[in-house]
Tab-separated table of C-alpha atoms in Angstrom:
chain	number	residue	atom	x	y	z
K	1	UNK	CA	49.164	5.858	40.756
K	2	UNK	CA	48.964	8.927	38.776
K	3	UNK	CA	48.852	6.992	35.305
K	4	UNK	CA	45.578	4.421	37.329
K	5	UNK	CA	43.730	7.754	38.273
K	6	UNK	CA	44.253	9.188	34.201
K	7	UNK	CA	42.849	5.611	33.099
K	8	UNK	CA	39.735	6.134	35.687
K	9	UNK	CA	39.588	9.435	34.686
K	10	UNK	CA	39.238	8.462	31.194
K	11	UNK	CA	36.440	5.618	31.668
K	12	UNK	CA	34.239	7.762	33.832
K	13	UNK	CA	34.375	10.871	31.250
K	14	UNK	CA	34.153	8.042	27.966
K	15	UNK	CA	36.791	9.564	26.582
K	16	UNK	CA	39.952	7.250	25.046
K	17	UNK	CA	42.914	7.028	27.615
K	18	UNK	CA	46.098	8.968	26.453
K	19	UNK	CA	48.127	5.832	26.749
K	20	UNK	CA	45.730	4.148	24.214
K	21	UNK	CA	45.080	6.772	21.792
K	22	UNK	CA	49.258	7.314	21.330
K	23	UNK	CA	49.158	3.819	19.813
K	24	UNK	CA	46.061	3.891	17.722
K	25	UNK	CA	44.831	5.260	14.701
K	26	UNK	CA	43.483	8.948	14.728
K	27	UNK	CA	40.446	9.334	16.035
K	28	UNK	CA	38.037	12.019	17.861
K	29	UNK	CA	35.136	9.055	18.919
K	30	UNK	CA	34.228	8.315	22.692
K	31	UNK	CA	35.099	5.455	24.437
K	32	UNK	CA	32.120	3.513	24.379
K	33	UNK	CA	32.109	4.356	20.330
K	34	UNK	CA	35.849	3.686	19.838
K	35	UNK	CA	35.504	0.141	21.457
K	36	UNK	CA	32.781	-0.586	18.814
K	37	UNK	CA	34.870	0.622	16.248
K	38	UNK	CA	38.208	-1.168	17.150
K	39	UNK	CA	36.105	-4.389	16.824
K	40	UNK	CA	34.263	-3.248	13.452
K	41	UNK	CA	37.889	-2.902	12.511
K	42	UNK	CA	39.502	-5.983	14.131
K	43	UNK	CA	36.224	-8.143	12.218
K	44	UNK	CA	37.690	-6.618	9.238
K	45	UNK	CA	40.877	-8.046	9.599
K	46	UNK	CA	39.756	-11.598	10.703
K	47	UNK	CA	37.770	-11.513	7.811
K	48	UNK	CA	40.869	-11.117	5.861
K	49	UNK	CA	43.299	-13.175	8.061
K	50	UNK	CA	40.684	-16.098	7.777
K	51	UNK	CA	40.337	-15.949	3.937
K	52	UNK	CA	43.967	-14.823	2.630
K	53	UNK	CA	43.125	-15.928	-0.976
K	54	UNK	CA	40.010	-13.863	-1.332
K	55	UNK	CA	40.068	-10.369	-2.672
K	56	UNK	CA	36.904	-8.678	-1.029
K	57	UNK	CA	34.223	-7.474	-2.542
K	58	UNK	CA	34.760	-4.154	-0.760
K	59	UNK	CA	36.894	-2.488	1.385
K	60	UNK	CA	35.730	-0.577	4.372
K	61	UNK	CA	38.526	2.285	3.905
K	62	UNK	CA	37.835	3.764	7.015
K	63	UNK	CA	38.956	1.011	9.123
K	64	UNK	CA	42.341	0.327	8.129
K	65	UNK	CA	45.031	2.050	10.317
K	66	UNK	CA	46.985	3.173	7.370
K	67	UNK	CA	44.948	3.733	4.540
K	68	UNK	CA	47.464	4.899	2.355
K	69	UNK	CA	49.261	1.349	2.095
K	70	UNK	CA	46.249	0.353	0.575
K	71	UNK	CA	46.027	3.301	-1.861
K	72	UNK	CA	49.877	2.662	-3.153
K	73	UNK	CA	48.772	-1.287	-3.368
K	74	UNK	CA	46.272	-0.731	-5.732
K	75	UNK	CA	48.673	1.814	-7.509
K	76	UNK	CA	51.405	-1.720	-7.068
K	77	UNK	CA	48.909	-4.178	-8.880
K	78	UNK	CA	48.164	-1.864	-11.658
K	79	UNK	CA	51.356	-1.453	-12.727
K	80	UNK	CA	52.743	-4.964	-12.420
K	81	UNK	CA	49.993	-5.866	-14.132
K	82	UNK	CA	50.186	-3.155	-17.216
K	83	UNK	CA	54.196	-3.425	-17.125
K	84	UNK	CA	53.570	-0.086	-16.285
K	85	UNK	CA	56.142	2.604	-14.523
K	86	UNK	CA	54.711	2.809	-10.677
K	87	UNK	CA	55.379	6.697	-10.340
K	88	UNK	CA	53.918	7.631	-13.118
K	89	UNK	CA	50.391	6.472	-11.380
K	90	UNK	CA	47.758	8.048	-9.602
K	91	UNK	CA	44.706	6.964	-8.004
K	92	UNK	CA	41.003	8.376	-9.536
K	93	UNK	CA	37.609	7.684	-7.967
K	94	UNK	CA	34.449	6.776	-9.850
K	95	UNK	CA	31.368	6.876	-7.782
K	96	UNK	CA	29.381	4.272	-7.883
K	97	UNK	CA	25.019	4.330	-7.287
K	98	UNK	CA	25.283	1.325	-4.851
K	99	UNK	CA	25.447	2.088	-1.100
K	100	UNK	CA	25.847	-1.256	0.194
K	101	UNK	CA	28.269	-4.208	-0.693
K	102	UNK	CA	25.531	-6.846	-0.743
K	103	UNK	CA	24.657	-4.881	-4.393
K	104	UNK	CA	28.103	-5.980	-5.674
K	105	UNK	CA	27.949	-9.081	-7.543
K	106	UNK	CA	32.128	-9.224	-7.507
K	107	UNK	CA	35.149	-6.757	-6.795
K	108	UNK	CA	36.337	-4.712	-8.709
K	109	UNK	CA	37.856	-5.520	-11.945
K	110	UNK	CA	40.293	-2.589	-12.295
K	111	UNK	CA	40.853	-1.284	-8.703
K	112	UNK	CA	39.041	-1.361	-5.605
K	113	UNK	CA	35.809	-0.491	-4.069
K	114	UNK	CA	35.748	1.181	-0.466
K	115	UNK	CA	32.772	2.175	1.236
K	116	UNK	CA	32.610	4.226	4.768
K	117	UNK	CA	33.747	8.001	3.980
K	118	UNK	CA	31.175	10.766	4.395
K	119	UNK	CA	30.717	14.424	2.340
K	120	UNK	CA	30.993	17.444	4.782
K	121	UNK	CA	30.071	20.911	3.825
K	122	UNK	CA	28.004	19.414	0.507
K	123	UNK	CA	25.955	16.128	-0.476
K	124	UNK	CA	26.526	13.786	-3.098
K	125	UNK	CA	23.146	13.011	-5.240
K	126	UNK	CA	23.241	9.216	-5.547
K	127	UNK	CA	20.971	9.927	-9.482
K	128	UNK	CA	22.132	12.416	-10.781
K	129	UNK	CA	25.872	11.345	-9.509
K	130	UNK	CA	27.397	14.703	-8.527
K	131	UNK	CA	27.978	16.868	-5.495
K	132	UNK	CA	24.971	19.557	-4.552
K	133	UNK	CA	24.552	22.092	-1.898
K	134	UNK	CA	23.779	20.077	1.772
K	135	UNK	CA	20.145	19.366	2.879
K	136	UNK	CA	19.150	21.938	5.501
K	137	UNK	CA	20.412	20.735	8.920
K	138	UNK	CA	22.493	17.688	7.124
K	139	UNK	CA	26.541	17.582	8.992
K	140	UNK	CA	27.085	14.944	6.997
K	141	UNK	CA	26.487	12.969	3.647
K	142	UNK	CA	27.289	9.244	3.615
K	143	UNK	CA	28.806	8.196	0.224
K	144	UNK	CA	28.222	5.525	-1.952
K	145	UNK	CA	30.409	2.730	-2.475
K	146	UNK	CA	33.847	4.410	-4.669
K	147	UNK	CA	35.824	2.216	-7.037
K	148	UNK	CA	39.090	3.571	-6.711
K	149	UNK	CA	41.959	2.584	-9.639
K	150	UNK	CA	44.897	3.773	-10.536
K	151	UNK	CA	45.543	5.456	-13.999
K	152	UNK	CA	48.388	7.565	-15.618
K	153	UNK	CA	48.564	11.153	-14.438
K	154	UNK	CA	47.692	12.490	-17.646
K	155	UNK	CA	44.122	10.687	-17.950
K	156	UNK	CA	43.694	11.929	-14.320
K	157	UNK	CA	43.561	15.493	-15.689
K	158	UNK	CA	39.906	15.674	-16.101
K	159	UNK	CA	37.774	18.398	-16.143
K	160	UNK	CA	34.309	18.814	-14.733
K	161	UNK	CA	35.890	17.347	-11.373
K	162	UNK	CA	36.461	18.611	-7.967
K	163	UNK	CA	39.902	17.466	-6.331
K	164	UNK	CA	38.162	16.190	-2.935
K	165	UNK	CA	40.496	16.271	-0.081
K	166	UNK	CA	39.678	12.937	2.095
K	167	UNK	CA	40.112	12.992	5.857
K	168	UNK	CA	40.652	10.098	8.471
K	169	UNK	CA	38.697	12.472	10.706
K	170	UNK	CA	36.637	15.557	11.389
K	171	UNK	CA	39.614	17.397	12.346
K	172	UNK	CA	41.014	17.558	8.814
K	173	UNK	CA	44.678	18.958	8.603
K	174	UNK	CA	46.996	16.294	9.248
K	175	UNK	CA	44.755	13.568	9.068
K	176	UNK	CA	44.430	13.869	4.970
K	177	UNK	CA	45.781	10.837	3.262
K	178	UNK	CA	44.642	11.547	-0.576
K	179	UNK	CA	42.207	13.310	-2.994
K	180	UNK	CA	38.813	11.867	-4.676
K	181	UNK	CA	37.462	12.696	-7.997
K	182	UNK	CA	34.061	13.769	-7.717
K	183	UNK	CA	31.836	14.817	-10.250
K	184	UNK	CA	30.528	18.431	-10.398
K	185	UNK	CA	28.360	20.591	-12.890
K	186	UNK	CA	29.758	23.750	-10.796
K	187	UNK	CA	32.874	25.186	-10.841
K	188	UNK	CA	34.976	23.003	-8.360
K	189	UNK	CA	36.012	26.645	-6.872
K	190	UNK	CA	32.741	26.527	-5.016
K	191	UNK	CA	33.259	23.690	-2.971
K	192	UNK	CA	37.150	24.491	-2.501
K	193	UNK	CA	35.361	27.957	-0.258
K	194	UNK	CA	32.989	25.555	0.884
K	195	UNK	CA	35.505	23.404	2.580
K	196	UNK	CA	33.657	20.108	0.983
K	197	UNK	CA	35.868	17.206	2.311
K	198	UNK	CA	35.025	13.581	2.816
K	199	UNK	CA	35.550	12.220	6.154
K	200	UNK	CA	36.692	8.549	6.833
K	201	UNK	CA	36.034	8.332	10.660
K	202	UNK	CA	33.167	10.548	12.056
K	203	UNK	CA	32.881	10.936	15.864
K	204	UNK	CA	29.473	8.947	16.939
């Protein structure tokens, strides 16, 4: 009885029952907001499911329940494909001017590209291709599509670059699953006391 009044509890306030959310991926979205995005995600897979052989043109990051998997895989190909040593890979971002994947003409030819993660605390400018100071009143920044590969640690060491921590949601800590290159003509100091972050999952 007590577990039926939590569930109508849950419906009438829109907020994800307990039982579900233990089982799914993190999240901080209504109800309503969470169904649409468990069937964004779920089209995603189907997508995949239905056409095993081929690679997508882009990745929605964002809806995969463990993003990380992914990450390592592209690390995986890399180096089976280099006859290179796996742990001596990381992955490094390169930001692409296209926001949508219908401006793709194919995937990626060395990596991945993932769209769906969103600048908090700065914006990215699509021309000039660097992070700025937000727009009055902007919460959020959506990014541009990312090709993410993986390269050797030591051409990873790049300056001009701020280490962006990425987020599966808005409330940060243990939700982080890895770091984004993104250009900067500042010192990337300024954005680590700005708290800049991209955010994978924003609560709509």
């Amino acid at each position: 009885a007590d577990a039926m009044d939590n569930l109508t509890t849950s419906f009438y306030m829109d907020r994800v029952p307990t039982t579900w959310s233990k089982l799914a991926w993190p999240s901080q979205r209504g109800l309503s907001s969470w169904v649409r995005n468990f069937l964004d995600r779920l089209h995603q897979l189907e997508e995949w499911t239905n056409s095993p052989s081929e690679i997508p043109k882009v990745t929605w990051l964002s809806g995969l329940i463990n993003p990380t998997s992914f990450l390592t895989a592209i690390c995986q190909v890399t180096a089976q494909r280099n006859q290179w040593e796996l742990d001596k890979l990381v992955t490094f971002t390169d930001v692409t001017k296209r926001m949508n994947a219908d401006e793709l003409d194919s995937s990626s030819r060395d990596g991945a590209y993932i769209i769906g993660l969103s600048m908090q605390g700065a914006r990215w400018d699509v021309n000039n291709v660097q992070i700025e100071k937000s727009q009055p009143k902007e919460m959020f920044c959506p990014m541009p599509i990312l090709n993410v590969k993986a390269v050797t640690k030591e051409k990873a060491n790049v300056g001009g670059v701020y280490q962006c921590p990425v987020y599966m949601t808005e409330m940060r800590g243990p939700t982080w699953f890895f770091n984004a290159q993104l250009k900067t003509k500042s010192n990337p100091g300024r954005w680590v006391l700005a708290g800049v972050a991209l955010i994978a999952d924003i609560s709509v």
